[in-house]
């Protein structure tokens, strides 16, 4: 589909699109739903085969943010930004793009706020904050890293999932395969090891995986063998679309809980997991720790104990989702969607 066709076919509210001629990048801001407030979502930077693929990614991610904010009942709407960049963009050309994009966001006057996502860093947000008032995760003028907060939320959610899916009251001896050991996967692996889990890691960067496995006393599996590896819990913490009609039959895990956005290739894959007896922790709930922390910071709360306590609430949210899904005999994704939609309907009614 062309960019125009994608926009016309989308159920969101608006798309802001700009071609950045100096860098050769396409800039997309997808605003999905403002029921709960101004849209908030990360800034992803990636090279795509076609600009339209970057637009599609932004739209899908923006919808996920709507459900994420609604699931945790925060006063933000769903949005996402994507910078579809040419290969090898670096140095002053990359910084120039970030600054120009920040000014574009600032011109929206709060309709969209952004933060770190795949391909961008806290340092990038520091650069953008020099040009834009609407950067999430800033404290005392310094950009913060959402990775450790997200990892803590995944740990909390993973514990809830293992209670429901494995009947395990602790992670002691539970085998967890972490796919992708970047800004979230690496701290997650360390937290899991501290909890007594048996940790296996995999990453496209085999050397990085080996170093982390040695640090946490874990093991490594090759990236192309990860889906069929023996484990109790599969934790996707890299790219999206990894759970599909092709990969789900390979899984040996009984639980899926990880930080990657849009883990399912299509929504039907949630039913495929359910039919296979695999408990799926909906990604936009289990990976909400970073959003919770940065959302609270944006609202003026910076006390670490408060942030950790609110992130701990992910467990209760998932408990309710799993219980509802079990009672109705369907996937947790359906229960999570209904939970989020109830919040959206209630807030719309309050505004009317």
Coordinates of C-alpha atoms in Angstrom, one line a residue:
X1 CA 0.0 0.0 0.0
X2 CA 1.1 3.6 -0.6
X3 CA 1.4 6.0 2.2
X4 CA -1.8 7.7 1.2
X5 CA -3.6 4.4 1.2
X6 CA -2.3 3.4 4.6
X7 CA -3.5 6.7 6.1
X8 CA -6.9 6.5 4.5
X9 CA -7.3 2.9 5.8
X10 CA -6.2 3.7 9.3
X11 CA -8.5 4.0 12.3
X12 CA -6.4 6.6 14.1
X13 CA -6.9 10.3 14.4
X14 CA -4.1 11.9 12.4
X15 CA -0.7 11.4 10.8
X16 CA 2.0 14.1 10.6
X17 CA 4.5 13.3 7.8
X18 CA 7.5 15.2 6.6
X19 CA 10.4 14.4 4.2
X20 CA 13.7 15.7 5.7
X21 CA 15.7 16.5 2.6
X22 CA 19.1 17.2 4.3
X23 CA 19.2 13.7 5.8
X24 CA 17.0 11.8 3.3
X25 CA 14.8 10.6 6.1
X26 CA 11.0 10.3 6.3
X27 CA 9.5 11.6 9.6
X28 CA 6.2 10.1 10.8
X29 CA 4.1 11.0 13.8
X30 CA 1.0 8.8 14.2
X31 CA -1.7 10.0 16.6
X32 CA -4.1 7.2 17.3
X33 CA -6.4 8.2 20.2
X34 CA -6.5 11.3 22.4
X35 CA -9.4 10.2 24.6
X36 CA -7.1 10.0 27.7
X37 CA -5.0 13.0 26.8
X38 CA -2.3 14.2 24.5
X39 CA -0.5 11.4 22.6
X40 CA 2.7 10.1 24.1
X41 CA 5.0 7.5 22.5
X42 CA 8.6 6.8 21.7
X43 CA 10.7 7.9 18.8
X44 CA 11.9 4.9 16.8
X45 CA 14.8 5.3 14.3
X46 CA 15.2 2.5 11.7
X47 CA 16.0 1.9 8.1
X48 CA 13.1 0.4 6.2
X49 CA 12.8 -1.1 2.8
X50 CA 10.2 1.5 1.9
X51 CA 9.1 4.7 3.7
X52 CA 5.5 3.2 3.8
X53 CA 6.9 0.4 6.0
X54 CA 8.0 3.1 8.5
X55 CA 4.6 4.7 8.4
X56 CA 2.9 1.3 9.0
X57 CA 5.2 0.7 11.9
X58 CA 4.3 4.1 13.4
X59 CA 0.6 3.4 13.1
X60 CA 0.8 0.0 14.7
X61 CA 2.9 1.2 17.5
X62 CA 0.6 4.2 18.1
X63 CA -2.4 1.9 18.5
X64 CA -0.4 -0.2 20.9
X65 CA 0.3 2.9 23.0
X66 CA -3.4 3.7 23.2
X67 CA -4.0 0.3 24.8
X68 CA -0.9 0.6 27.0
X69 CA -2.0 3.9 28.5
X70 CA -5.5 2.7 28.9
X71 CA -4.5 -0.6 30.5
X72 CA -2.6 1.2 33.2
X73 CA -5.2 4.1 33.2
X74 CA -2.7 7.0 32.7
X75 CA -3.8 10.4 31.3
X76 CA -2.1 10.0 27.9
X77 CA -3.2 9.2 24.5
X78 CA -1.7 6.7 22.0
X79 CA 0.9 8.0 19.6
X80 CA 4.3 7.0 18.1
X81 CA 7.0 8.6 16.0
X82 CA 9.2 6.9 13.5
X83 CA 12.2 8.2 11.7
X84 CA 12.7 6.1 8.6
X85 CA 16.4 6.8 7.9
X86 CA 18.8 5.9 5.1
X87 CA 21.5 3.3 6.0
X88 CA 24.5 4.7 7.8
X89 CA 23.1 8.0 9.0
X90 CA 25.4 9.2 11.7
X91 CA 27.3 12.2 13.1
X92 CA 26.2 15.7 12.3
X93 CA 23.7 14.5 9.7
X94 CA 21.9 12.4 12.4
X95 CA 22.0 15.2 15.0
X96 CA 20.6 17.6 12.5
X97 CA 17.7 15.3 11.7
X98 CA 16.9 14.9 15.5
X99 CA 16.9 18.7 16.0
X100 CA 14.7 19.4 13.0
X101 CA 12.3 16.6 14.1
X102 CA 12.2 18.0 17.6
X103 CA 11.2 21.3 16.3
X104 CA 8.4 19.6 14.3
X105 CA 7.1 18.0 17.5
X106 CA 7.4 21.2 19.4
X107 CA 5.2 22.9 16.8
X108 CA 2.3 20.6 17.7
X109 CA 2.1 22.3 21.1
X110 CA 1.6 19.2 23.2
X111 CA -0.5 17.1 20.9
X112 CA 2.5 14.6 20.9
X113 CA 5.3 14.0 23.4
X114 CA 8.1 11.5 22.7
X115 CA 10.9 9.6 24.3
X116 CA 13.4 6.8 23.8
X117 CA 12.5 3.9 21.5
X118 CA 14.4 1.4 19.4
X119 CA 17.2 3.1 17.6
X120 CA 17.3 6.2 19.8
X121 CA 19.1 6.9 23.0
X122 CA 18.7 9.0 26.2
X123 CA 21.5 11.2 24.7
X124 CA 19.4 11.7 21.6
X125 CA 16.5 12.8 23.8
X126 CA 18.9 15.3 25.5
X127 CA 19.6 16.8 22.0
X128 CA 15.9 16.9 21.1
X129 CA 15.1 18.6 24.5
X130 CA 17.2 21.5 23.5
X131 CA 14.7 22.2 20.7
X132 CA 11.4 20.8 22.1
X133 CA 9.3 21.1 25.2
X134 CA 7.7 17.7 24.8
X135 CA 10.4 15.2 25.6
X136 CA 9.6 12.4 28.1
X137 CA 12.0 11.2 30.7
X138 CA 13.9 14.4 31.5
X139 CA 14.9 15.1 35.1
X140 CA 16.8 18.1 36.2
X141 CA 17.6 18.8 32.6
X142 CA 19.1 15.3 32.1
X143 CA 17.6 12.5 30.0
X144 CA 16.9 9.3 31.8
X145 CA 17.1 5.7 30.5
X146 CA 13.8 3.9 30.5
X147 CA 15.4 0.4 30.0
X148 CA 15.9 -0.5 33.7
X149 CA 12.3 0.6 34.5
X150 CA 11.0 -1.5 31.6
X151 CA 13.1 -4.5 32.6
X152 CA 11.7 -4.2 36.2
X153 CA 8.1 -4.2 34.8
X154 CA 8.9 -7.2 32.7
X155 CA 10.2 -9.0 35.7
X156 CA 7.1 -8.2 37.7
X157 CA 4.9 -9.3 34.8
X158 CA 6.9 -12.4 34.1
X159 CA 6.4 -13.5 37.8
X160 CA 2.7 -13.0 37.5
X161 CA 2.6 -15.0 34.2
X162 CA 4.6 -17.9 35.7
X163 CA 2.2 -18.0 38.7
X164 CA -0.7 -18.4 36.3
X165 CA 1.0 -20.4 33.6
X166 CA 3.3 -22.6 35.5
X167 CA 1.9 -22.6 39.1
X168 CA 5.3 -21.3 40.2
X169 CA 5.4 -19.0 43.3
X170 CA 9.0 -17.9 42.6
X171 CA 11.4 -17.9 39.6
X172 CA 13.8 -20.2 41.4
X173 CA 14.8 -22.8 38.9
X174 CA 12.5 -21.5 36.2
X175 CA 14.2 -21.5 32.8
X176 CA 13.8 -18.2 30.9
X177 CA 15.1 -17.5 27.4
X178 CA 15.7 -13.8 26.8
X179 CA 15.6 -12.9 23.1
X180 CA 17.6 -9.7 22.5
X181 CA 20.0 -8.4 25.2
X182 CA 19.9 -4.7 24.5
X183 CA 18.7 -1.9 26.8
X184 CA 15.9 -4.0 28.3
X185 CA 17.0 -7.6 27.7
X186 CA 20.3 -7.2 29.4
X187 CA 19.0 -5.7 32.7
X188 CA 16.1 -8.2 32.6
X189 CA 18.6 -11.1 32.4
X190 CA 20.5 -9.8 35.4
X191 CA 17.2 -9.4 37.4
X192 CA 16.2 -12.9 36.5
X193 CA 19.5 -14.3 37.6
X194 CA 19.1 -12.5 41.0
X195 CA 15.7 -14.3 41.3
X196 CA 17.3 -17.7 40.8
X197 CA 16.0 -18.3 37.3
X198 CA 18.0 -20.4 34.8
X199 CA 18.8 -17.8 32.2
X200 CA 19.5 -18.4 28.5
X201 CA 20.1 -15.5 26.2
X202 CA 20.2 -15.0 22.4
X203 CA 21.0 -12.0 20.3
X204 CA 22.0 -11.3 16.7
X205 CA 25.3 -10.0 18.2
X206 CA 26.6 -13.4 19.4
X207 CA 29.6 -11.8 21.2
X208 CA 27.3 -9.6 23.3
X209 CA 25.2 -12.6 24.2
X210 CA 28.2 -14.6 25.3
X211 CA 29.5 -11.7 27.5
X212 CA 26.1 -11.3 29.3
X213 CA 25.6 -15.1 29.7
X214 CA 29.0 -15.3 31.4
X215 CA 28.1 -12.4 33.7
X216 CA 24.8 -13.9 34.8
X217 CA 25.9 -17.5 34.9
X218 CA 23.6 -18.4 32.0
X219 CA 23.9 -20.0 28.6
X220 CA 23.6 -18.9 25.0
X221 CA 21.5 -20.3 22.1
X222 CA 22.1 -19.2 18.5
X223 CA 19.6 -16.7 17.3
X224 CA 18.3 -18.9 14.5
X225 CA 17.6 -21.7 17.1
X226 CA 15.9 -19.7 19.7
X227 CA 12.3 -20.5 19.0
X228 CA 12.8 -24.3 19.3
X229 CA 15.0 -24.0 22.5
X230 CA 13.9 -25.8 25.7
X231 CA 12.6 -23.2 28.2
X232 CA 9.7 -22.5 30.5
X233 CA 9.4 -18.8 29.6
X234 CA 10.2 -17.2 26.2
X235 CA 10.9 -13.5 26.7
X236 CA 11.0 -11.5 23.4
X237 CA 13.0 -8.3 24.1
X238 CA 14.1 -7.3 20.6
X239 CA 12.1 -6.6 17.4
X240 CA 8.4 -7.1 16.9
X241 CA 6.5 -9.6 14.8
X242 CA 8.4 -12.6 16.2
X243 CA 5.4 -14.7 17.2
X244 CA 3.7 -15.9 14.1
X245 CA 2.1 -18.9 12.4
X246 CA 5.6 -20.1 11.5
X247 CA 7.3 -19.7 14.9
X248 CA 4.6 -20.5 17.4
X249 CA 4.6 -24.2 16.6
X250 CA 8.3 -24.3 17.4
X251 CA 8.0 -22.9 20.9
X252 CA 8.7 -25.2 23.8
X253 CA 7.9 -22.5 26.4
X254 CA 4.6 -22.5 28.3
X255 CA 4.7 -18.8 29.0
X256 CA 5.6 -15.8 26.7
X257 CA 6.4 -12.5 28.5
X258 CA 8.8 -9.9 27.1
X259 CA 9.4 -6.3 26.4
X260 CA 9.3 -6.2 22.6
X261 CA 6.5 -4.1 21.1
X262 CA 4.1 -5.8 18.7
X263 CA 5.4 -9.3 19.4
X264 CA 2.5 -10.8 17.5
X265 CA 2.7 -10.7 13.7
X266 CA -1.1 -10.6 13.6
X267 CA -3.7 -10.6 16.3
X268 CA -4.7 -14.1 15.4
X269 CA -1.4 -15.3 16.8
X270 CA -2.7 -14.6 20.3
X271 CA -5.3 -17.3 19.7
X272 CA -2.6 -19.6 18.2
X273 CA -0.7 -19.3 21.4
X274 CA -3.8 -19.9 23.5
X275 CA -4.7 -23.0 21.4
X276 CA -1.1 -24.3 21.9
X277 CA -1.5 -24.0 25.7
X278 CA 1.0 -21.1 25.9
X279 CA 0.1 -18.2 28.3
X280 CA 0.8 -14.9 26.6
X281 CA 1.3 -11.8 28.6
X282 CA 0.1 -9.0 26.3
X283 CA 3.2 -7.0 25.4
X284 CA 1.7 -3.5 26.0
X285 CA 1.0 -4.5 29.6
X286 CA 4.1 -6.4 30.5
X287 CA 6.4 -3.9 28.9
X288 CA 4.7 -0.9 30.6
X289 CA 7.4 -0.2 33.3
X290 CA 9.2 2.4 31.3
X291 CA 6.0 4.1 30.3
X292 CA 4.8 4.2 33.9
X293 CA 8.1 5.6 35.2
X294 CA 8.3 8.3 32.5
X295 CA 4.7 9.1 32.7
X296 CA 5.0 9.7 36.4
X297 CA 8.1 11.8 35.8
X298 CA 6.2 13.8 33.3
X299 CA 3.5 14.4 35.9
X300 CA 6.1 15.6 38.4
X301 CA 6.8 12.4 40.4
X302 CA 10.5 11.4 40.7
X303 CA 10.7 9.4 43.9
X304 CA 12.2 6.1 43.0
X305 CA 10.2 4.2 45.6
X306 CA 7.0 5.5 44.2
X307 CA 8.1 4.7 40.7
X308 CA 8.9 1.1 41.7
X309 CA 5.7 0.7 43.6
X310 CA 3.6 1.8 40.6
X311 CA 5.6 -0.5 38.3
X312 CA 4.8 -3.3 40.7
X313 CA 1.1 -2.7 39.9
X314 CA 1.7 -4.5 36.6
X315 CA 1.3 -7.8 38.5
X316 CA -2.2 -6.9 39.6
X317 CA -3.2 -5.8 36.2
X318 CA -2.0 -9.1 34.6
X319 CA -3.6 -11.1 37.4
X320 CA -6.9 -9.6 36.5
X321 CA -6.3 -10.1 32.7
X322 CA -5.3 -13.7 33.1
X323 CA -8.3 -14.4 35.4
X324 CA -10.8 -12.9 33.0
X325 CA -9.2 -14.7 30.1
X326 CA -9.4 -18.0 31.9
X327 CA -13.0 -17.4 33.0
X328 CA -14.0 -16.8 29.3
X329 CA -11.8 -19.4 27.8
X330 CA -9.9 -17.1 25.4
X331 CA -6.6 -15.4 25.0
X332 CA -5.3 -12.8 27.5
X333 CA -5.0 -10.4 24.5
X334 CA -8.8 -10.3 24.3
X335 CA -9.1 -9.7 28.0
X336 CA -6.5 -6.9 27.9
X337 CA -8.2 -5.2 25.0
X338 CA -11.6 -5.3 26.8
X339 CA -10.0 -3.8 29.9
X340 CA -8.4 -1.0 27.9
X341 CA -11.6 -0.4 25.9
X342 CA -13.6 -0.1 29.2
X343 CA -11.3 2.6 30.4
X344 CA -11.6 4.5 27.1
X345 CA -15.4 4.3 27.1
X346 CA -15.5 5.4 30.8
X347 CA -13.3 8.4 30.1
X348 CA -15.2 9.4 27.0
X349 CA -18.4 9.3 29.1
X350 CA -16.9 11.5 31.8
X351 CA -15.9 14.1 29.2
X352 CA -19.4 14.2 27.7

